[in-house]
Structures are given as structure tokens and as C-alpha cells.
Amino acid sequence: MNFAATDPAHPDPELRPLVTGAPAAAVLAALEEVPRSLRGWRAAGAERGEDAAVVRFVRVTRWLRFRDDVVVELRDEGERRVVSVSSRSRVGKHDFGQNRRNVRELLRFLASRLG
């Protein structure tokens, strides 16, 4: 499999969307830190709407320099923000768990920045 994504019902709690009471501006500021703070991560664009935002990254693996496309969706749900993440390999049929690691790494980073 060369894809991983958060799911509210995922059996692994680390692969569930991040739900935070932090303001959307704080979440977006934390996402802007990703390329400067995480090795192999590069910004690839962002779109912002009234109640949602999409931020894209490219994650380059260390060994073979494979590129994975990571998409972060931020939605306002009342007083809370929900951050969903997906990661897809550009080549190959199996990612040996890299896409799950991408999702976990990004969510852990955001959780550490948002408290």
C-alpha cells in the first residue's frame, strides 16, 4: 500500500485526526514551521477558505530520495479545529510504512506545538 490517512475510527490513535481548541491561525503558524523544523519536509502550497484550509507538503525520504505528497486539511468545527492528514507515495506499490510514519510525524509535531 502506498497511502495512509487519518480516520476518526482508526484503531491506531496516532492515525486519528488531531482535534484542538487552538485558533486556526495558531495551527497554520505551526504548519508554516514544518519545513524549517522537520528534516525532508518541503512546502508545496496552501489554499485557505473561510472555514477550512489545505496545506500541501512534499516529504523526501532519506535513503532513496522518494517523494511523498502530504496533504493537511484544517476544518473549523465550532470552537475546535480538526486537522486531517493524508500521505501518498508518488512511485511504487508499497511504501514499507513510510506514509504512516509521515502522518504520525506531522501530527506529533503539531501536537507538540499546539499543546
mmCIF file of N, CA and C in Angstrom:
data_model
loop_
_atom_site.group_PDB
_atom_site.id
_atom_site.type_symbol
_atom_site.label_atom_id
_atom_site.label_comp_id
_atom_site.label_asym_id
_atom_site.label_seq_id
_atom_site.Cartn_x
_atom_site.Cartn_y
_atom_site.Cartn_z
ATOM 1 N N MET A 1 0.851 -1.175 0.000
ATOM 2 C CA MET A 1 0.000 0.000 0.000
ATOM 3 C C MET A 1 0.891 1.230 0.000
ATOM 4 N N ASN A 2 0.547 2.235 -0.771
ATOM 5 C CA ASN A 2 1.362 3.432 -0.821
ATOM 6 C C ASN A 2 0.573 4.673 -0.420
ATOM 7 N N PHE A 3 -0.338 4.514 0.553
ATOM 8 C CA PHE A 3 -1.192 5.619 1.004
ATOM 9 C C PHE A 3 -1.529 5.422 2.472
ATOM 10 N N ALA A 4 -1.602 6.524 3.202
ATOM 11 C CA ALA A 4 -2.074 6.490 4.590
ATOM 12 C C ALA A 4 -2.821 7.786 4.857
ATOM 13 N N ALA A 5 -3.831 7.704 5.714
ATOM 14 C CA ALA A 5 -4.614 8.895 6.051
ATOM 15 C C ALA A 5 -5.221 8.741 7.435
ATOM 16 N N THR A 6 -5.468 9.873 8.060
ATOM 17 C CA THR A 6 -6.152 9.847 9.341
ATOM 18 C C THR A 6 -7.607 9.440 9.112
ATOM 19 N N ASP A 7 -8.178 8.833 10.136
ATOM 20 C CA ASP A 7 -9.573 8.411 10.104
ATOM 21 C C ASP A 7 -10.057 8.437 11.553
ATOM 22 N N PRO A 8 -11.195 9.088 11.824
ATOM 23 C CA PRO A 8 -11.672 9.164 13.213
ATOM 24 C C PRO A 8 -11.856 7.805 13.879
ATOM 25 N N ALA A 9 -12.106 6.763 13.094
ATOM 26 C CA ALA A 9 -12.340 5.429 13.648
ATOM 27 C C ALA A 9 -11.105 4.530 13.554
ATOM 28 N N HIS A 10 -9.963 5.090 13.209
ATOM 29 C CA HIS A 10 -8.768 4.257 13.034
ATOM 30 C C HIS A 10 -8.414 3.566 14.354
ATOM 31 N N PRO A 11 -8.062 2.274 14.311
ATOM 32 C CA PRO A 11 -7.705 1.569 15.546
ATOM 33 C C PRO A 11 -6.433 2.106 16.211
ATOM 34 N N ASP A 12 -5.548 2.719 15.427
ATOM 35 C CA ASP A 12 -4.335 3.321 15.980
ATOM 36 C C ASP A 12 -4.645 4.779 16.322
ATOM 37 N N PRO A 13 -4.635 5.155 17.605
ATOM 38 C CA PRO A 13 -4.977 6.533 17.977
ATOM 39 C C PRO A 13 -4.067 7.581 17.328
ATOM 40 N N GLU A 14 -2.849 7.191 16.959
ATOM 41 C CA GLU A 14 -1.943 8.144 16.316
ATOM 42 C C GLU A 14 -2.302 8.413 14.857
ATOM 43 N N LEU A 15 -3.267 7.677 14.331
ATOM 44 C CA LEU A 15 -3.709 7.899 12.951
ATOM 45 C C LEU A 15 -5.145 8.427 12.903
ATOM 46 N N ARG A 16 -5.543 9.059 13.983
ATOM 47 C CA ARG A 16 -6.837 9.760 14.023
ATOM 48 C C ARG A 16 -6.580 11.249 13.837
ATOM 49 N N PRO A 17 -7.547 11.987 13.305
ATOM 50 C CA PRO A 17 -7.340 13.434 13.142
ATOM 51 C C PRO A 17 -7.021 14.098 14.481
ATOM 52 N N LEU A 18 -6.230 15.150 14.415
ATOM 53 C CA LEU A 18 -5.916 15.949 15.590
ATOM 54 C C LEU A 18 -7.054 16.932 15.806
ATOM 55 N N VAL A 19 -7.595 16.945 17.012
ATOM 56 C CA VAL A 19 -8.659 17.883 17.357
ATOM 57 C C VAL A 19 -8.088 18.820 18.408
ATOM 58 N N THR A 20 -8.172 20.125 18.143
ATOM 59 C CA THR A 20 -7.573 21.106 19.036
ATOM 60 C C THR A 20 -8.482 22.308 19.233
ATOM 61 N N GLY A 21 -8.355 22.924 20.373
ATOM 62 C CA GLY A 21 -9.062 24.165 20.651
ATOM 63 C C GLY A 21 -8.258 25.382 20.243
ATOM 64 N N ALA A 22 -7.048 25.158 19.728
ATOM 65 C CA ALA A 22 -6.197 26.273 19.293
ATOM 66 C C ALA A 22 -6.848 27.000 18.123
ATOM 67 N N PRO A 23 -6.646 28.304 18.036
ATOM 68 C CA PRO A 23 -7.191 29.054 16.899
ATOM 69 C C PRO A 23 -6.598 28.570 15.575
ATOM 70 N N ALA A 24 -7.352 28.723 14.514
ATOM 71 C CA ALA A 24 -6.874 28.314 13.193
ATOM 72 C C ALA A 24 -5.548 28.990 12.852
ATOM 73 N N ALA A 25 -5.382 30.250 13.233
ATOM 74 C CA ALA A 25 -4.134 30.967 12.948
ATOM 75 C C ALA A 25 -2.940 30.280 13.612
ATOM 76 N N ALA A 26 -3.123 29.744 14.812
ATOM 77 C CA ALA A 26 -2.035 29.040 15.506
ATOM 78 C C ALA A 26 -1.697 27.734 14.800
ATOM 79 N N VAL A 27 -2.717 27.026 14.320
ATOM 80 C CA VAL A 27 -2.481 25.777 13.593
ATOM 81 C C VAL A 27 -1.729 26.074 12.294
ATOM 82 N N LEU A 28 -2.154 27.096 11.578
ATOM 83 C CA LEU A 28 -1.478 27.453 10.328
ATOM 84 C C LEU A 28 -0.049 27.924 10.579
ATOM 85 N N ALA A 29 0.170 28.652 11.668
ATOM 86 C CA ALA A 29 1.533 29.081 12.011
ATOM 87 C C ALA A 29 2.415 27.867 12.302
ATOM 88 N N ALA A 30 1.873 26.876 12.993
ATOM 89 C CA ALA A 30 2.635 25.652 13.272
ATOM 90 C C ALA A 30 2.950 24.918 11.973
ATOM 91 N N LEU A 31 2.002 24.890 11.055
ATOM 92 C CA LEU A 31 2.239 24.232 9.766
ATOM 93 C C LEU A 31 3.324 24.953 8.968
ATOM 94 N N GLU A 32 3.412 26.277 9.108
ATOM 95 C CA GLU A 32 4.465 27.023 8.418
ATOM 96 C C GLU A 32 5.853 26.654 8.945
ATOM 97 N N GLU A 33 5.934 26.171 10.184
ATOM 98 C CA GLU A 33 7.209 25.779 10.779
ATOM 99 C C GLU A 33 7.712 24.423 10.272
ATOM 100 N N VAL A 34 6.836 23.622 9.712
ATOM 101 C CA VAL A 34 7.189 22.244 9.344
ATOM 102 C C VAL A 34 8.449 22.161 8.481
ATOM 103 N N PRO A 35 8.549 22.900 7.360
ATOM 104 C CA PRO A 35 9.749 22.748 6.523
ATOM 105 C C PRO A 35 11.047 23.166 7.225
ATOM 106 N N ARG A 36 10.957 24.080 8.178
ATOM 107 C CA ARG A 36 12.152 24.531 8.902
ATOM 108 C C ARG A 36 12.514 23.590 10.047
ATOM 109 N N SER A 37 11.547 22.822 10.512
ATOM 110 C CA SER A 37 11.743 22.024 11.721
ATOM 111 C C SER A 37 11.889 20.526 11.478
ATOM 112 N N LEU A 38 11.318 20.018 10.420
ATOM 113 C CA LEU A 38 11.339 18.577 10.165
ATOM 114 C C LEU A 38 12.207 18.278 8.942
ATOM 115 N N ARG A 39 13.134 17.368 9.111
ATOM 116 C CA ARG A 39 14.047 17.017 8.028
ATOM 117 C C ARG A 39 13.300 16.356 6.871
ATOM 118 N N GLY A 40 13.573 16.828 5.669
ATOM 119 C CA GLY A 40 12.996 16.227 4.470
ATOM 120 C C GLY A 40 11.635 16.772 4.069
ATOM 121 N N TRP A 41 11.111 17.726 4.814
ATOM 122 C CA TRP A 41 9.788 18.284 4.512
ATOM 123 C C TRP A 41 9.939 19.598 3.758
ATOM 124 N N ARG A 42 9.138 19.740 2.684
ATOM 125 C CA ARG A 42 9.138 20.972 1.881
ATOM 126 C C ARG A 42 7.709 21.448 1.668
ATOM 127 N N ALA A 43 7.512 22.743 1.757
ATOM 128 C CA ALA A 43 6.192 23.318 1.489
ATOM 129 C C ALA A 43 5.876 23.161 0.009
ATOM 130 N N ALA A 44 4.605 22.869 -0.301
ATOM 131 C CA ALA A 44 4.208 22.680 -1.694
ATOM 132 C C ALA A 44 2.935 23.444 -2.039
ATOM 133 N N GLY A 45 2.506 24.351 -1.152
ATOM 134 C CA GLY A 45 1.348 25.177 -1.468
ATOM 135 C C GLY A 45 0.290 25.128 -0.389
ATOM 136 N N ALA A 46 -0.601 26.108 -0.462
ATOM 137 C CA ALA A 46 -1.687 26.191 0.511
ATOM 138 C C ALA A 46 -2.865 26.935 -0.102
ATOM 139 N N GLU A 47 -4.036 26.563 0.363
ATOM 140 C CA GLU A 47 -5.273 27.243 -0.038
ATOM 141 C C GLU A 47 -6.065 27.486 1.232
ATOM 142 N N ARG A 48 -6.641 28.653 1.329
ATOM 143 C CA ARG A 48 -7.385 28.967 2.539
ATOM 144 C C ARG A 48 -8.772 29.460 2.179
ATOM 145 N N GLY A 49 -9.772 28.880 2.853
ATOM 146 C CA GLY A 49 -11.147 29.317 2.703
ATOM 147 C C GLY A 49 -11.632 29.928 4.001
ATOM 148 N N GLU A 50 -12.910 30.180 4.086
ATOM 149 C CA GLU A 50 -13.465 30.826 5.278
ATOM 150 C C GLU A 50 -13.412 29.921 6.506
ATOM 151 N N ASP A 51 -13.795 28.652 6.354
ATOM 152 C CA ASP A 51 -13.823 27.723 7.482
ATOM 153 C C ASP A 51 -12.889 26.529 7.303
ATOM 154 N N ALA A 52 -12.000 26.606 6.317
ATOM 155 C CA ALA A 52 -11.130 25.463 6.052
ATOM 156 C C ALA A 52 -9.847 25.938 5.367
ATOM 157 N N ALA A 53 -8.848 25.089 5.431
ATOM 158 C CA ALA A 53 -7.584 25.354 4.737
ATOM 159 C C ALA A 53 -6.985 24.018 4.326
ATOM 160 N N VAL A 54 -6.225 24.038 3.252
ATOM 161 C CA VAL A 54 -5.490 22.867 2.795
ATOM 162 C C VAL A 54 -4.039 23.292 2.625
ATOM 163 N N VAL A 55 -3.139 22.549 3.248
ATOM 164 C CA VAL A 55 -1.707 22.832 3.154
ATOM 165 C C VAL A 55 -1.046 21.574 2.609
ATOM 166 N N ARG A 56 -0.176 21.766 1.617
ATOM 167 C CA ARG A 56 0.493 20.639 0.974
ATOM 168 C C ARG A 56 1.997 20.674 1.255
ATOM 169 N N PHE A 57 2.548 19.466 1.430
ATOM 170 C CA PHE A 57 3.979 19.297 1.630
ATOM 171 C C PHE A 57 4.470 18.179 0.728
ATOM 172 N N VAL A 58 5.761 18.182 0.476
ATOM 173 C CA VAL A 58 6.436 17.041 -0.141
ATOM 174 C C VAL A 58 7.441 16.561 0.894
ATOM 175 N N ARG A 59 7.389 15.269 1.192
ATOM 176 C CA ARG A 59 8.308 14.653 2.150
ATOM 177 C C ARG A 59 9.285 13.803 1.349
ATOM 178 N N VAL A 60 10.562 14.120 1.423
ATOM 179 C CA VAL A 60 11.593 13.402 0.679
ATOM 180 C C VAL A 60 12.269 12.419 1.632
ATOM 181 N N THR A 61 12.245 11.132 1.287
ATOM 182 C CA THR A 61 12.851 10.113 2.149
ATOM 183 C C THR A 61 14.370 10.220 2.099
ATOM 184 N N ARG A 62 15.000 9.772 3.163
ATOM 185 C CA ARG A 62 16.441 9.931 3.311
ATOM 186 C C ARG A 62 17.242 9.044 2.353
ATOM 187 N N TRP A 63 16.898 7.799 2.272
ATOM 188 C CA TRP A 63 17.750 6.864 1.545
ATOM 189 C C TRP A 63 17.681 6.996 0.042
ATOM 190 N N LEU A 64 16.534 6.768 -0.508
ATOM 191 C CA LEU A 64 16.408 6.736 -1.967
ATOM 192 C C LEU A 64 15.805 8.009 -2.549
ATOM 193 N N ARG A 65 15.558 8.989 -1.667
ATOM 194 C CA ARG A 65 15.034 10.293 -2.090
ATOM 195 C C ARG A 65 13.662 10.204 -2.755
ATOM 196 N N PHE A 66 12.862 9.206 -2.357
ATOM 197 C CA PHE A 66 11.493 9.121 -2.855
ATOM 198 C C PHE A 66 10.703 10.306 -2.331
ATOM 199 N N ARG A 67 9.727 10.741 -3.094
ATOM 200 C CA ARG A 67 8.903 11.876 -2.705
ATOM 201 C C ARG A 67 7.486 11.403 -2.405
ATOM 202 N N ASP A 68 6.989 11.836 -1.253
ATOM 203 C CA ASP A 68 5.610 11.548 -0.854
ATOM 204 C C ASP A 68 4.859 12.868 -0.787
ATOM 205 N N ASP A 69 3.636 12.874 -1.281
ATOM 206 C CA ASP A 69 2.786 14.057 -1.215
ATOM 207 C C ASP A 69 1.931 13.974 0.046
ATOM 208 N N VAL A 70 2.042 14.992 0.890
ATOM 209 C CA VAL A 70 1.313 15.035 2.153
ATOM 210 C C VAL A 70 0.338 16.208 2.092
ATOM 211 N N VAL A 71 -0.930 15.922 2.389
ATOM 212 C CA VAL A 71 -1.972 16.947 2.362
ATOM 213 C C VAL A 71 -2.567 17.065 3.758
ATOM 214 N N VAL A 72 -2.626 18.294 4.250
ATOM 215 C CA VAL A 72 -3.204 18.588 5.557
ATOM 216 C C VAL A 72 -4.469 19.399 5.328
ATOM 217 N N GLU A 73 -5.570 18.915 5.887
ATOM 218 C CA GLU A 73 -6.837 19.643 5.811
ATOM 219 C C GLU A 73 -7.204 20.127 7.201
ATOM 220 N N LEU A 74 -7.458 21.411 7.305
ATOM 221 C CA LEU A 74 -7.843 22.037 8.567
ATOM 222 C C LEU A 74 -9.275 22.527 8.425
ATOM 223 N N ARG A 75 -10.145 22.066 9.323
ATOM 224 C CA ARG A 75 -11.555 22.467 9.302
ATOM 225 C C ARG A 75 -11.949 23.056 10.653
ATOM 226 N N ASP A 76 -12.711 24.111 10.614
ATOM 227 C CA ASP A 76 -13.314 24.648 11.830
ATOM 228 C C ASP A 76 -14.594 23.881 12.099
ATOM 229 N N GLU A 77 -14.741 23.412 13.324
ATOM 230 C CA GLU A 77 -15.984 22.767 13.766
ATOM 231 C C GLU A 77 -16.379 23.411 15.083
ATOM 232 N N GLY A 78 -17.071 24.523 14.968
ATOM 233 C CA GLY A 78 -17.468 25.258 16.166
ATOM 234 C C GLY A 78 -16.253 25.847 16.855
ATOM 235 N N GLU A 79 -16.054 25.490 18.097
ATOM 236 C CA GLU A 79 -14.953 26.020 18.901
ATOM 237 C C GLU A 79 -13.656 25.231 18.741
ATOM 238 N N ARG A 80 -13.657 24.232 17.895
ATOM 239 C CA ARG A 80 -12.456 23.422 17.746
ATOM 240 C C ARG A 80 -12.034 23.325 16.287
ATOM 241 N N ARG A 81 -10.769 22.961 16.109
ATOM 242 C CA ARG A 81 -10.216 22.750 14.783
ATOM 243 C C ARG A 81 -9.906 21.272 14.636
ATOM 244 N N VAL A 82 -10.185 20.730 13.457
ATOM 245 C CA VAL A 82 -9.891 19.326 13.159
ATOM 246 C C VAL A 82 -8.848 19.301 12.044
ATOM 247 N N VAL A 83 -7.741 18.600 12.314
ATOM 248 C CA VAL A 83 -6.635 18.511 11.357
ATOM 249 C C VAL A 83 -6.560 17.074 10.862
ATOM 250 N N SER A 84 -6.814 16.891 9.572
ATOM 251 C CA SER A 84 -6.716 15.578 8.934
ATOM 252 C C SER A 84 -5.496 15.579 8.019
ATOM 253 N N VAL A 85 -4.828 14.437 7.940
ATOM 254 C CA VAL A 85 -3.599 14.344 7.156
ATOM 255 C C VAL A 85 -3.658 13.103 6.276
ATOM 256 N N SER A 86 -3.181 13.235 5.041
ATOM 257 C CA SER A 86 -3.010 12.068 4.177
ATOM 258 C C SER A 86 -1.629 12.151 3.535
ATOM 259 N N SER A 87 -1.069 10.989 3.224
ATOM 260 C CA SER A 87 0.251 10.909 2.606
ATOM 261 C C SER A 87 0.207 9.828 1.533
ATOM 262 N N ARG A 88 0.724 10.161 0.355
ATOM 263 C CA ARG A 88 0.716 9.229 -0.771
ATOM 264 C C ARG A 88 2.083 9.219 -1.445
ATOM 265 N N SER A 89 2.590 8.033 -1.697
ATOM 266 C CA SER A 89 3.852 7.887 -2.419
ATOM 267 C C SER A 89 3.627 8.173 -3.897
ATOM 268 N N ARG A 90 4.604 8.777 -4.512
ATOM 269 C CA ARG A 90 4.493 9.078 -5.939
ATOM 270 C C ARG A 90 4.811 7.874 -6.813
ATOM 271 N N VAL A 91 5.650 6.968 -6.322
ATOM 272 C CA VAL A 91 6.036 5.795 -7.105
ATOM 273 C C VAL A 91 5.906 4.537 -6.258
ATOM 274 N N GLY A 92 5.785 3.424 -6.931
ATOM 275 C CA GLY A 92 5.772 2.133 -6.243
ATOM 276 C C GLY A 92 4.399 1.723 -5.758
ATOM 277 N N LYS A 93 4.325 0.450 -5.368
ATOM 278 C CA LYS A 93 3.071 -0.107 -4.863
ATOM 279 C C LYS A 93 3.106 -0.279 -3.356
ATOM 280 N N HIS A 94 4.292 -0.321 -2.772
ATOM 281 C CA HIS A 94 4.437 -0.498 -1.328
ATOM 282 C C HIS A 94 5.375 0.565 -0.790
ATOM 283 N N ASP A 95 5.001 1.130 0.343
ATOM 284 C CA ASP A 95 5.822 2.190 0.923
ATOM 285 C C ASP A 95 6.554 1.738 2.185
ATOM 286 N N PHE A 96 6.377 0.467 2.574
ATOM 287 C CA PHE A 96 7.041 -0.094 3.756
ATOM 288 C C PHE A 96 6.751 0.727 5.013
ATOM 289 N N GLY A 97 5.544 1.311 5.058
ATOM 290 C CA GLY A 97 5.106 2.052 6.245
ATOM 291 C C GLY A 97 5.493 3.519 6.267
ATOM 292 N N GLN A 98 6.140 4.017 5.215
ATOM 293 C CA GLN A 98 6.605 5.403 5.224
ATOM 294 C C GLN A 98 5.454 6.405 5.301
ATOM 295 N N ASN A 99 4.365 6.155 4.598
ATOM 296 C CA ASN A 99 3.260 7.116 4.627
ATOM 297 C C ASN A 99 2.644 7.215 6.021
ATOM 298 N N ARG A 100 2.522 6.093 6.709
ATOM 299 C CA ARG A 100 2.039 6.143 8.104
ATOM 300 C C ARG A 100 3.013 6.932 8.968
ATOM 301 N N ARG A 101 4.294 6.728 8.751
ATOM 302 C CA ARG A 101 5.298 7.481 9.520
ATOM 303 C C ARG A 101 5.196 8.979 9.221
ATOM 304 N N ASN A 102 4.941 9.338 7.967
ATOM 305 C CA ASN A 102 4.761 10.757 7.613
ATOM 306 C C ASN A 102 3.593 11.366 8.378
ATOM 307 N N VAL A 103 2.466 10.657 8.383
ATOM 308 C CA VAL A 103 1.271 11.162 9.075
ATOM 309 C C VAL A 103 1.557 11.320 10.565
ATOM 310 N N ARG A 104 2.134 10.288 11.164
ATOM 311 C CA ARG A 104 2.443 10.349 12.603
ATOM 312 C C ARG A 104 3.419 11.477 12.924
ATOM 313 N N GLU A 105 4.458 11.615 12.112
ATOM 314 C CA GLU A 105 5.468 12.644 12.373
ATOM 315 C C GLU A 105 4.836 14.035 12.347
ATOM 316 N N LEU A 106 4.001 14.273 11.360
ATOM 317 C CA LEU A 106 3.366 15.585 11.250
ATOM 318 C C LEU A 106 2.399 15.842 12.400
ATOM 319 N N LEU A 107 1.590 14.857 12.738
ATOM 320 C CA LEU A 107 0.640 15.041 13.833
ATOM 321 C C LEU A 107 1.354 15.219 15.180
ATOM 322 N N ARG A 108 2.418 14.483 15.410
ATOM 323 C CA ARG A 108 3.189 14.666 16.647
ATOM 324 C C ARG A 108 3.791 16.063 16.712
ATOM 325 N N PHE A 109 4.307 16.522 15.600
ATOM 326 C CA PHE A 109 4.883 17.862 15.553
ATOM 327 C C PHE A 109 3.814 18.899 15.896
ATOM 328 N N LEU A 110 2.654 18.804 15.256
ATOM 329 C CA LEU A 110 1.580 19.768 15.516
ATOM 330 C C LEU A 110 1.136 19.709 16.970
ATOM 331 N N ALA A 111 0.970 18.506 17.508
ATOM 332 C CA ALA A 111 0.552 18.353 18.899
ATOM 333 C C ALA A 111 1.573 19.002 19.840
ATOM 334 N N SER A 112 2.854 18.868 19.527
ATOM 335 C CA SER A 112 3.885 19.463 20.387
ATOM 336 C C SER A 112 3.851 20.990 20.316
ATOM 337 N N ARG A 113 3.491 21.528 19.185
ATOM 338 C CA ARG A 113 3.436 22.983 19.029
ATOM 339 C C ARG A 113 2.145 23.590 19.591
ATOM 340 N N LEU A 114 1.070 22.821 19.565
ATOM 341 C CA LEU A 114 -0.235 23.362 19.957
ATOM 342 C C LEU A 114 -0.607 23.044 21.396
ATOM 343 N N GLY A 115 0.170 22.156 22.013
ATOM 344 C CA GLY A 115 -0.080 21.821 23.427
ATOM 345 C C GLY A 115 -1.131 20.831 23.648
#
